[in-house]
Amino acid sequence: MMNLVLAAQNADELLKGLGAVGAGIGYGAAAIGPGIGIGIVVGNAITAMARQPEAAGMVRTTMFLGIAFTEALALIGFVVFILLKFT
Amino acid sequence: MHLLATLEFPPIGHLVEWKSFLLPGFNKVALICVVATILTLLLFRVAGRQAQLVPTGVQNIVESIVEFVREGIIMQTMGPEGLSWLPFLTSLFCFIFFANIFEVIPFIQFPAPARMAIPLSLALLVWVLFNYMGIKSQGFVGYMKSSLFPPGVPKALYLLVTPIEFLSTFLVRPFSLAVRLFANELAGHLLLVTFAVLSAALFTKTFLVVILPLPAVMLVLLTGFEVLVAVLQAFIFTILTAVYIGGAMHPEH
């Protein structure tokens, strides 16, 4: 790590590299929670649909709502990644 | 390393920024929006001109779209009182779908909502609409009371709940509505660009050409996935609009 820091001769290069590392780790971390959350939402929706197929329409609508709210966190992480990486 | 000399991801400005033409500020994104609006108008105009009892051709498609919005979105979230919102929600759904589907149409290949201005203006429109409907149906004080002071909470907890409700209803709602559409479309666009760039870079005379089918097949699959995302995001935007407007009209008791 120290060699890496020394190897980056000018500060700009170092800053850029660390920014890229931070962006990658940031997006990865932001995807963990929503990944688990969407898994739980869809899993439970499938259980509900299998138990009560006549309620499938209502369950599907609610499932998409749940996915939308959960997914928002991952997408905000993606936007932060884009901002860190490209600006 | 020199084997993949052409492998270079283009800077983000090349992917999402376009030159203006005809008018200042009128670029490809604006053109896609105009075309999406015209397509939406044309679709319903053509289908409605000679409406028949037994639908044929384009009338079939339009009737299934209207049926889907009525049964799948409005009846599930707003109930029968929300049926007067059917024209607005149907045109919103079609506009977002057409703006998204340009992602996979050859030689255009850009989803208009991948620029923040488009989803943001749609989200602000929805924000104005649900606040207007809330104030209209409950009065200003009643609307504020039902949205900031949810019933069934101990009195002391309002110190904590009210600021959170204020943030989530009036600030986070339009923001997340806009960011959801924007980030999905931008992510899809970048994904397709990544695999297209990779396929182009592997199209060489070296031995690397043997792994060319992997990104190329992935590109085809992702194009199909993007069609799914276009429909799904239009659906989610519309259903959230319906939930917000329905919630403002009928507060929880």
Short mmCIF file of C-alpha atoms in Angstrom, two decimals:
data_model
loop_
_atom_site.label_atom_id
_atom_site.label_comp_id
_atom_site.label_asym_id
_atom_site.label_seq_id
_atom_site.Cartn_x
_atom_site.Cartn_y
_atom_site.Cartn_z
CA MET A 1 0.00 0.00 0.00
CA MET A 2 2.82 2.38 0.93
CA ASN A 3 4.63 1.57 -2.30
CA LEU A 4 1.41 2.31 -4.16
CA VAL A 5 1.15 5.67 -2.47
CA LEU A 6 4.77 6.48 -3.29
CA ALA A 7 4.39 5.25 -6.84
CA ALA A 8 1.63 7.71 -7.55
CA GLN A 9 3.90 10.63 -8.21
CA ASN A 10 1.42 13.43 -8.32
CA ALA A 11 -1.43 13.93 -5.90
CA ASP A 12 -4.02 14.04 -8.66
CA GLU A 13 -3.36 10.47 -9.71
CA LEU A 14 -3.59 9.26 -6.12
CA LEU A 15 -6.84 11.12 -5.57
CA LYS A 16 -8.33 9.66 -8.72
CA GLY A 17 -7.31 6.13 -7.78
CA LEU A 18 -8.63 6.40 -4.25
CA GLY A 19 -11.85 7.88 -5.61
CA ALA A 20 -12.28 4.87 -7.89
CA VAL A 21 -11.60 2.46 -5.02
CA GLY A 22 -14.09 4.29 -2.82
CA ALA A 23 -16.71 4.31 -5.55
CA GLY A 24 -16.38 0.58 -6.10
CA ILE A 25 -16.52 -0.30 -2.40
CA GLY A 26 -19.37 2.16 -1.89
CA TYR A 27 -21.55 0.67 -4.55
CA GLY A 28 -20.77 -2.86 -3.42
CA ALA A 29 -21.75 -1.99 0.15
CA ALA A 30 -24.91 -0.22 -1.02
CA ALA A 31 -26.03 -3.31 -2.93
CA ILE A 32 -25.85 -5.72 0.04
CA GLY A 33 -28.88 -4.54 1.97
CA PRO A 34 -31.28 -4.11 -0.94
CA GLY A 35 -30.15 -7.47 -2.33
CA ILE A 36 -31.17 -9.23 0.87
CA GLY A 37 -34.31 -7.09 1.11
CA ILE A 38 -35.55 -7.86 -2.40
CA GLY A 39 -34.86 -11.53 -1.76
CA ILE A 40 -37.07 -11.45 1.33
CA VAL A 41 -39.83 -9.48 -0.45
CA VAL A 42 -40.00 -11.77 -3.48
CA GLY A 43 -39.59 -14.95 -1.45
CA ASN A 44 -42.49 -14.08 0.80
CA ALA A 45 -44.59 -12.98 -2.18
CA ILE A 46 -44.01 -16.36 -3.83
CA THR A 47 -44.99 -18.13 -0.62
CA ALA A 48 -48.17 -16.07 -0.45
CA MET A 49 -49.01 -16.75 -4.11
CA ALA A 50 -48.41 -20.48 -3.68
CA ARG A 51 -50.66 -20.62 -0.63
CA GLN A 52 -53.42 -18.51 -2.10
CA PRO A 53 -53.28 -18.43 -5.90
CA GLU A 54 -56.55 -16.46 -6.13
CA ALA A 55 -54.84 -13.50 -4.38
CA ALA A 56 -51.91 -13.56 -6.83
CA GLY A 57 -52.87 -10.27 -8.54
CA MET A 58 -52.97 -8.29 -5.32
CA VAL A 59 -49.79 -9.91 -4.02
CA ARG A 60 -47.97 -9.14 -7.27
CA THR A 61 -48.90 -5.44 -7.13
CA THR A 62 -47.79 -5.16 -3.52
CA MET A 63 -44.62 -7.09 -4.30
CA PHE A 64 -43.65 -4.61 -7.02
CA LEU A 65 -44.29 -1.74 -4.61
CA GLY A 66 -42.05 -3.40 -2.03
CA ILE A 67 -39.35 -4.03 -4.61
CA ALA A 68 -39.53 -0.40 -5.75
CA PHE A 69 -39.03 0.95 -2.26
CA THR A 70 -36.23 -1.48 -1.43
CA GLU A 71 -34.45 -1.04 -4.73
CA ALA A 72 -34.31 2.75 -4.30
CA LEU A 73 -31.44 2.36 -1.82
CA ALA A 74 -29.33 0.36 -4.26
CA LEU A 75 -30.05 2.90 -6.99
CA ILE A 76 -29.00 5.80 -4.78
CA GLY A 77 -25.78 3.86 -4.21
CA PHE A 78 -25.40 3.55 -7.98
CA VAL A 79 -25.88 7.30 -8.42
CA VAL A 80 -23.22 7.98 -5.77
CA PHE A 81 -20.92 5.59 -7.65
CA ILE A 82 -21.48 7.50 -10.90
CA LEU A 83 -20.88 10.82 -9.16
CA LEU A 84 -17.64 9.61 -7.54
CA LYS A 85 -16.37 7.85 -10.63
CA PHE A 86 -17.13 10.33 -13.36
CA THR A 87 -17.13 13.79 -11.83
CA MET B 1 -1.79 -5.84 -22.53
CA HIS B 2 -1.32 -4.63 -26.10
CA LEU B 3 -3.68 -7.39 -27.25
CA LEU B 4 -6.63 -5.36 -26.06
CA ALA B 5 -5.36 -1.96 -27.15
CA THR B 6 -8.80 -0.91 -28.37
CA LEU B 7 -10.50 -1.72 -25.06
CA GLU B 8 -11.21 1.69 -23.63
CA PHE B 9 -14.41 2.68 -21.90
CA PRO B 10 -15.64 5.97 -23.38
CA PRO B 11 -15.93 8.91 -20.96
CA ILE B 12 -19.41 9.34 -19.54
CA GLY B 13 -19.86 12.65 -21.39
CA HIS B 14 -19.71 10.81 -24.72
CA LEU B 15 -22.48 8.48 -23.61
CA VAL B 16 -25.11 10.83 -22.28
CA GLU B 17 -24.41 14.30 -23.71
CA TRP B 18 -25.66 15.26 -27.13
CA LYS B 19 -25.21 18.29 -29.39
CA SER B 20 -28.11 20.66 -29.86
CA PHE B 21 -29.60 21.07 -33.28
CA LEU B 22 -32.35 23.26 -34.84
CA LEU B 23 -32.91 25.12 -31.58
CA PRO B 24 -30.57 25.87 -28.67
CA GLY B 25 -31.02 23.12 -26.08
CA PHE B 26 -33.00 20.89 -28.42
CA ASN B 27 -30.92 17.72 -28.53
CA LYS B 28 -31.44 13.99 -28.97
CA VAL B 29 -33.04 13.59 -25.53
CA ALA B 30 -35.59 16.32 -26.24
CA LEU B 31 -36.28 14.79 -29.65
CA ILE B 32 -36.91 11.38 -28.06
CA CYS B 33 -39.35 12.99 -25.63
CA VAL B 34 -41.20 14.71 -28.47
CA VAL B 35 -41.33 11.46 -30.45
CA ALA B 36 -42.57 9.55 -27.37
CA THR B 37 -45.33 12.12 -26.88
CA ILE B 38 -46.35 11.93 -30.54
CA LEU B 39 -46.31 8.12 -30.45
CA THR B 40 -48.54 8.09 -27.36
CA LEU B 41 -51.00 10.51 -28.97
CA LEU B 42 -50.93 8.63 -32.26
CA LEU B 43 -51.47 5.24 -30.61
CA PHE B 44 -54.70 6.30 -28.95
CA ARG B 45 -55.81 8.42 -31.91
CA VAL B 46 -55.43 5.52 -34.36
CA ALA B 47 -57.08 3.05 -31.99
CA GLY B 48 -59.95 5.37 -31.12
CA ARG B 49 -60.78 6.60 -34.61
CA GLN B 50 -62.72 3.53 -35.69
CA ALA B 51 -63.55 1.92 -32.39
CA GLN B 52 -65.35 -1.34 -32.99
CA LEU B 53 -67.20 -3.61 -30.63
CA VAL B 54 -64.93 -6.49 -31.58
CA PRO B 55 -61.45 -4.93 -31.49
CA THR B 56 -58.91 -5.67 -34.21
CA GLY B 57 -55.26 -4.78 -34.71
CA VAL B 58 -54.00 -1.77 -32.82
CA GLN B 59 -57.27 -1.42 -30.91
CA ASN B 60 -56.51 -4.76 -29.27
CA ILE B 61 -53.19 -3.47 -27.96
CA VAL B 62 -54.62 -0.20 -26.68
CA GLU B 63 -57.54 -1.93 -25.00
CA SER B 64 -55.21 -4.30 -23.20
CA ILE B 65 -53.06 -1.34 -22.04
CA VAL B 66 -56.11 0.50 -20.71
CA GLU B 67 -57.42 -2.68 -19.13
CA PHE B 68 -54.04 -3.28 -17.49
CA VAL B 69 -53.85 0.24 -16.04
CA ARG B 70 -57.46 0.06 -14.84
CA GLU B 71 -57.41 -3.42 -13.31
CA GLY B 72 -53.74 -3.79 -12.42
CA ILE B 73 -52.97 -0.33 -11.15
CA ILE B 74 -56.02 1.77 -10.26
CA MET B 75 -58.35 -0.87 -8.85
CA GLN B 76 -55.51 -2.34 -6.78
CA THR B 77 -54.33 0.91 -5.26
CA MET B 78 -56.98 3.65 -5.44
CA GLY B 79 -60.25 1.76 -5.74
CA PRO B 80 -63.18 2.76 -7.93
CA GLU B 81 -62.92 6.45 -6.92
CA GLY B 82 -59.60 6.63 -8.74
CA LEU B 83 -61.05 5.74 -12.13
CA SER B 84 -61.12 9.41 -13.15
CA TRP B 85 -57.31 9.24 -13.13
CA LEU B 86 -57.31 6.55 -15.83
CA PRO B 87 -56.47 8.87 -18.76
CA PHE B 88 -53.62 10.55 -16.90
CA LEU B 89 -52.09 7.31 -15.64
CA THR B 90 -52.45 5.56 -19.01
CA SER B 91 -50.72 8.37 -20.87
CA LEU B 92 -48.01 8.57 -18.18
CA PHE B 93 -47.42 4.82 -18.54
CA CYS B 94 -47.24 5.00 -22.34
CA PHE B 95 -44.98 8.06 -22.36
CA ILE B 96 -42.47 6.52 -19.96
CA PHE B 97 -42.57 3.22 -21.82
CA PHE B 98 -41.91 4.85 -25.21
CA ALA B 99 -39.16 7.06 -23.77
CA ASN B 100 -37.53 3.95 -22.24
CA ILE B 101 -37.89 1.65 -25.22
CA PHE B 102 -35.64 3.86 -27.38
CA GLU B 103 -32.83 2.22 -25.39
CA VAL B 104 -33.07 -0.87 -27.59
CA ILE B 105 -34.16 0.63 -30.92
CA PRO B 106 -31.18 0.45 -33.31
CA PHE B 107 -29.37 3.71 -34.22
CA ILE B 108 -31.20 5.65 -31.50
CA GLN B 109 -30.28 3.53 -28.48
CA PHE B 110 -30.70 6.09 -25.79
CA PRO B 111 -33.37 6.12 -23.09
CA ALA B 112 -34.57 9.67 -22.51
CA PRO B 113 -34.95 9.17 -18.72
CA ALA B 114 -31.21 8.55 -18.48
CA ARG B 115 -30.90 12.33 -18.23
CA MET B 116 -32.12 13.53 -14.86
CA ALA B 117 -34.25 16.35 -16.30
CA ILE B 118 -36.91 14.01 -17.73
CA PRO B 119 -37.68 11.86 -14.64
CA LEU B 120 -37.28 14.91 -12.41
CA SER B 121 -39.91 16.90 -14.28
CA LEU B 122 -42.26 13.90 -14.26
CA ALA B 123 -41.70 13.43 -10.52
CA LEU B 124 -42.31 17.13 -9.83
CA LEU B 125 -45.54 16.92 -11.83
CA VAL B 126 -46.63 13.97 -9.67
CA TRP B 127 -45.57 15.85 -6.51
CA VAL B 128 -47.72 18.85 -7.44
CA LEU B 129 -50.64 16.58 -8.36
CA PHE B 130 -50.74 14.53 -5.16
CA ASN B 131 -50.34 17.59 -2.95
CA TYR B 132 -53.08 19.37 -4.90
CA MET B 133 -55.39 16.37 -4.58
CA GLY B 134 -54.66 16.08 -0.86
CA ILE B 135 -55.41 19.74 -0.21
CA LYS B 136 -58.48 19.61 -2.44
CA SER B 137 -60.07 16.55 -0.82
CA GLN B 138 -59.09 17.12 2.83
CA GLY B 139 -58.37 20.82 3.08
CA PHE B 140 -54.91 22.17 3.84
CA VAL B 141 -55.06 21.60 7.61
CA GLY B 142 -56.63 18.16 7.26
CA TYR B 143 -54.06 17.10 4.67
CA MET B 144 -51.15 18.26 6.81
CA LYS B 145 -52.69 16.55 9.84
CA SER B 146 -53.19 13.22 8.09
CA SER B 147 -49.78 13.21 6.42
CA LEU B 148 -47.67 14.57 9.29
CA PHE B 149 -49.52 13.11 12.30
CA PRO B 150 -50.34 9.48 11.51
CA PRO B 151 -53.04 8.19 13.88
CA GLY B 152 -52.38 5.47 16.43
CA VAL B 153 -49.01 6.83 17.57
CA PRO B 154 -48.36 7.77 21.24
CA LYS B 155 -48.36 11.56 21.68
CA ALA B 156 -44.72 11.84 22.75
CA LEU B 157 -43.51 9.97 19.68
CA TYR B 158 -44.81 12.72 17.38
CA LEU B 159 -41.61 14.61 18.18
CA LEU B 160 -39.79 11.88 16.28
CA VAL B 161 -42.45 10.79 13.79
CA THR B 162 -43.50 14.17 12.40
CA PRO B 163 -40.08 15.27 11.06
CA ILE B 164 -39.57 11.82 9.53
CA GLU B 165 -43.00 11.87 7.92
CA PHE B 166 -42.39 15.39 6.61
CA LEU B 167 -39.08 14.36 5.04
CA SER B 168 -40.39 11.14 3.58
CA THR B 169 -43.63 12.58 2.17
CA PHE B 170 -42.54 15.90 0.78
CA LEU B 171 -38.85 15.49 -0.02
CA VAL B 172 -37.90 11.82 -0.35
CA ARG B 173 -40.97 10.84 -2.40
CA PRO B 174 -40.28 12.97 -5.49
CA PHE B 175 -36.53 12.41 -5.15
CA SER B 176 -36.78 8.62 -5.02
CA LEU B 177 -39.42 8.58 -7.76
CA ALA B 178 -37.08 10.51 -10.06
CA VAL B 179 -33.88 8.71 -9.05
CA ARG B 180 -35.46 5.26 -9.48
CA LEU B 181 -36.33 5.86 -13.11
CA PHE B 182 -33.13 7.78 -13.83
CA ALA B 183 -30.74 5.28 -12.26
CA ASN B 184 -32.42 2.24 -13.79
CA GLU B 185 -32.22 3.70 -17.28
CA LEU B 186 -28.67 5.03 -16.89
CA ALA B 187 -27.50 1.72 -15.42
CA GLY B 188 -29.09 -0.19 -18.29
CA HIS B 189 -27.49 2.12 -20.83
CA LEU B 190 -24.04 1.78 -19.24
CA LEU B 191 -24.45 -2.00 -19.05
CA LEU B 192 -25.22 -2.24 -22.76
CA VAL B 193 -22.33 0.11 -23.59
CA THR B 194 -19.93 -1.99 -21.48
CA PHE B 195 -20.77 -5.20 -23.28
CA ALA B 196 -20.82 -3.54 -26.70
CA VAL B 197 -17.36 -2.04 -26.06
CA LEU B 198 -16.08 -5.41 -24.86
CA SER B 199 -17.47 -7.20 -27.91
CA ALA B 200 -15.92 -4.62 -30.24
CA ALA B 201 -12.54 -4.88 -28.48
CA LEU B 202 -12.48 -8.68 -28.78
CA PHE B 203 -13.21 -8.55 -32.49
CA THR B 204 -9.49 -8.99 -33.30
CA LYS B 205 -7.28 -11.37 -35.19
CA THR B 206 -5.63 -12.70 -32.04
CA PHE B 207 -6.56 -15.83 -30.12
CA LEU B 208 -8.82 -13.69 -27.91
CA VAL B 209 -11.52 -13.90 -30.54
CA VAL B 210 -12.52 -17.31 -29.12
CA ILE B 211 -14.07 -15.64 -26.05
CA LEU B 212 -15.92 -13.11 -28.21
CA PRO B 213 -19.23 -15.06 -28.07
CA LEU B 214 -19.46 -14.56 -24.29
CA PRO B 215 -19.94 -10.76 -24.25
CA ALA B 216 -21.81 -10.85 -27.57
CA VAL B 217 -24.40 -13.32 -26.27
CA MET B 218 -24.59 -11.36 -23.03
CA LEU B 219 -25.26 -8.21 -25.06
CA VAL B 220 -28.21 -9.87 -26.80
CA LEU B 221 -29.60 -11.19 -23.52
CA LEU B 222 -29.21 -7.81 -21.83
CA THR B 223 -31.05 -6.12 -24.70
CA GLY B 224 -34.00 -8.39 -23.95
CA PHE B 225 -33.60 -7.61 -20.26
CA GLU B 226 -33.71 -3.88 -21.03
CA VAL B 227 -37.10 -4.31 -22.75
CA LEU B 228 -38.33 -5.92 -19.52
CA VAL B 229 -36.86 -3.05 -17.48
CA ALA B 230 -38.54 -0.49 -19.75
CA VAL B 231 -41.97 -2.00 -19.09
CA LEU B 232 -41.29 -2.59 -15.40
CA GLN B 233 -40.08 0.93 -14.70
CA ALA B 234 -43.04 2.47 -16.54
CA PHE B 235 -45.30 0.22 -14.43
CA ILE B 236 -43.57 1.09 -11.15
CA PHE B 237 -43.61 4.83 -11.83
CA THR B 238 -47.31 4.68 -12.69
CA ILE B 239 -48.26 2.51 -9.72
CA LEU B 240 -46.35 4.74 -7.29
CA THR B 241 -48.11 7.77 -8.77
CA ALA B 242 -51.42 6.01 -8.18
CA VAL B 243 -50.45 5.11 -4.61
CA TYR B 244 -49.40 8.67 -3.79
CA ILE B 245 -52.51 10.26 -5.30
CA GLY B 246 -54.78 7.64 -3.75
CA GLY B 247 -53.12 8.09 -0.37
CA ALA B 248 -53.58 11.86 -0.52
CA MET B 249 -57.27 11.46 -1.43
CA HIS B 250 -58.08 8.85 1.20
CA PRO B 251 -55.94 9.02 4.33
CA GLU B 252 -55.60 5.99 6.56
CA HIS B 253 -58.01 6.16 9.44
#
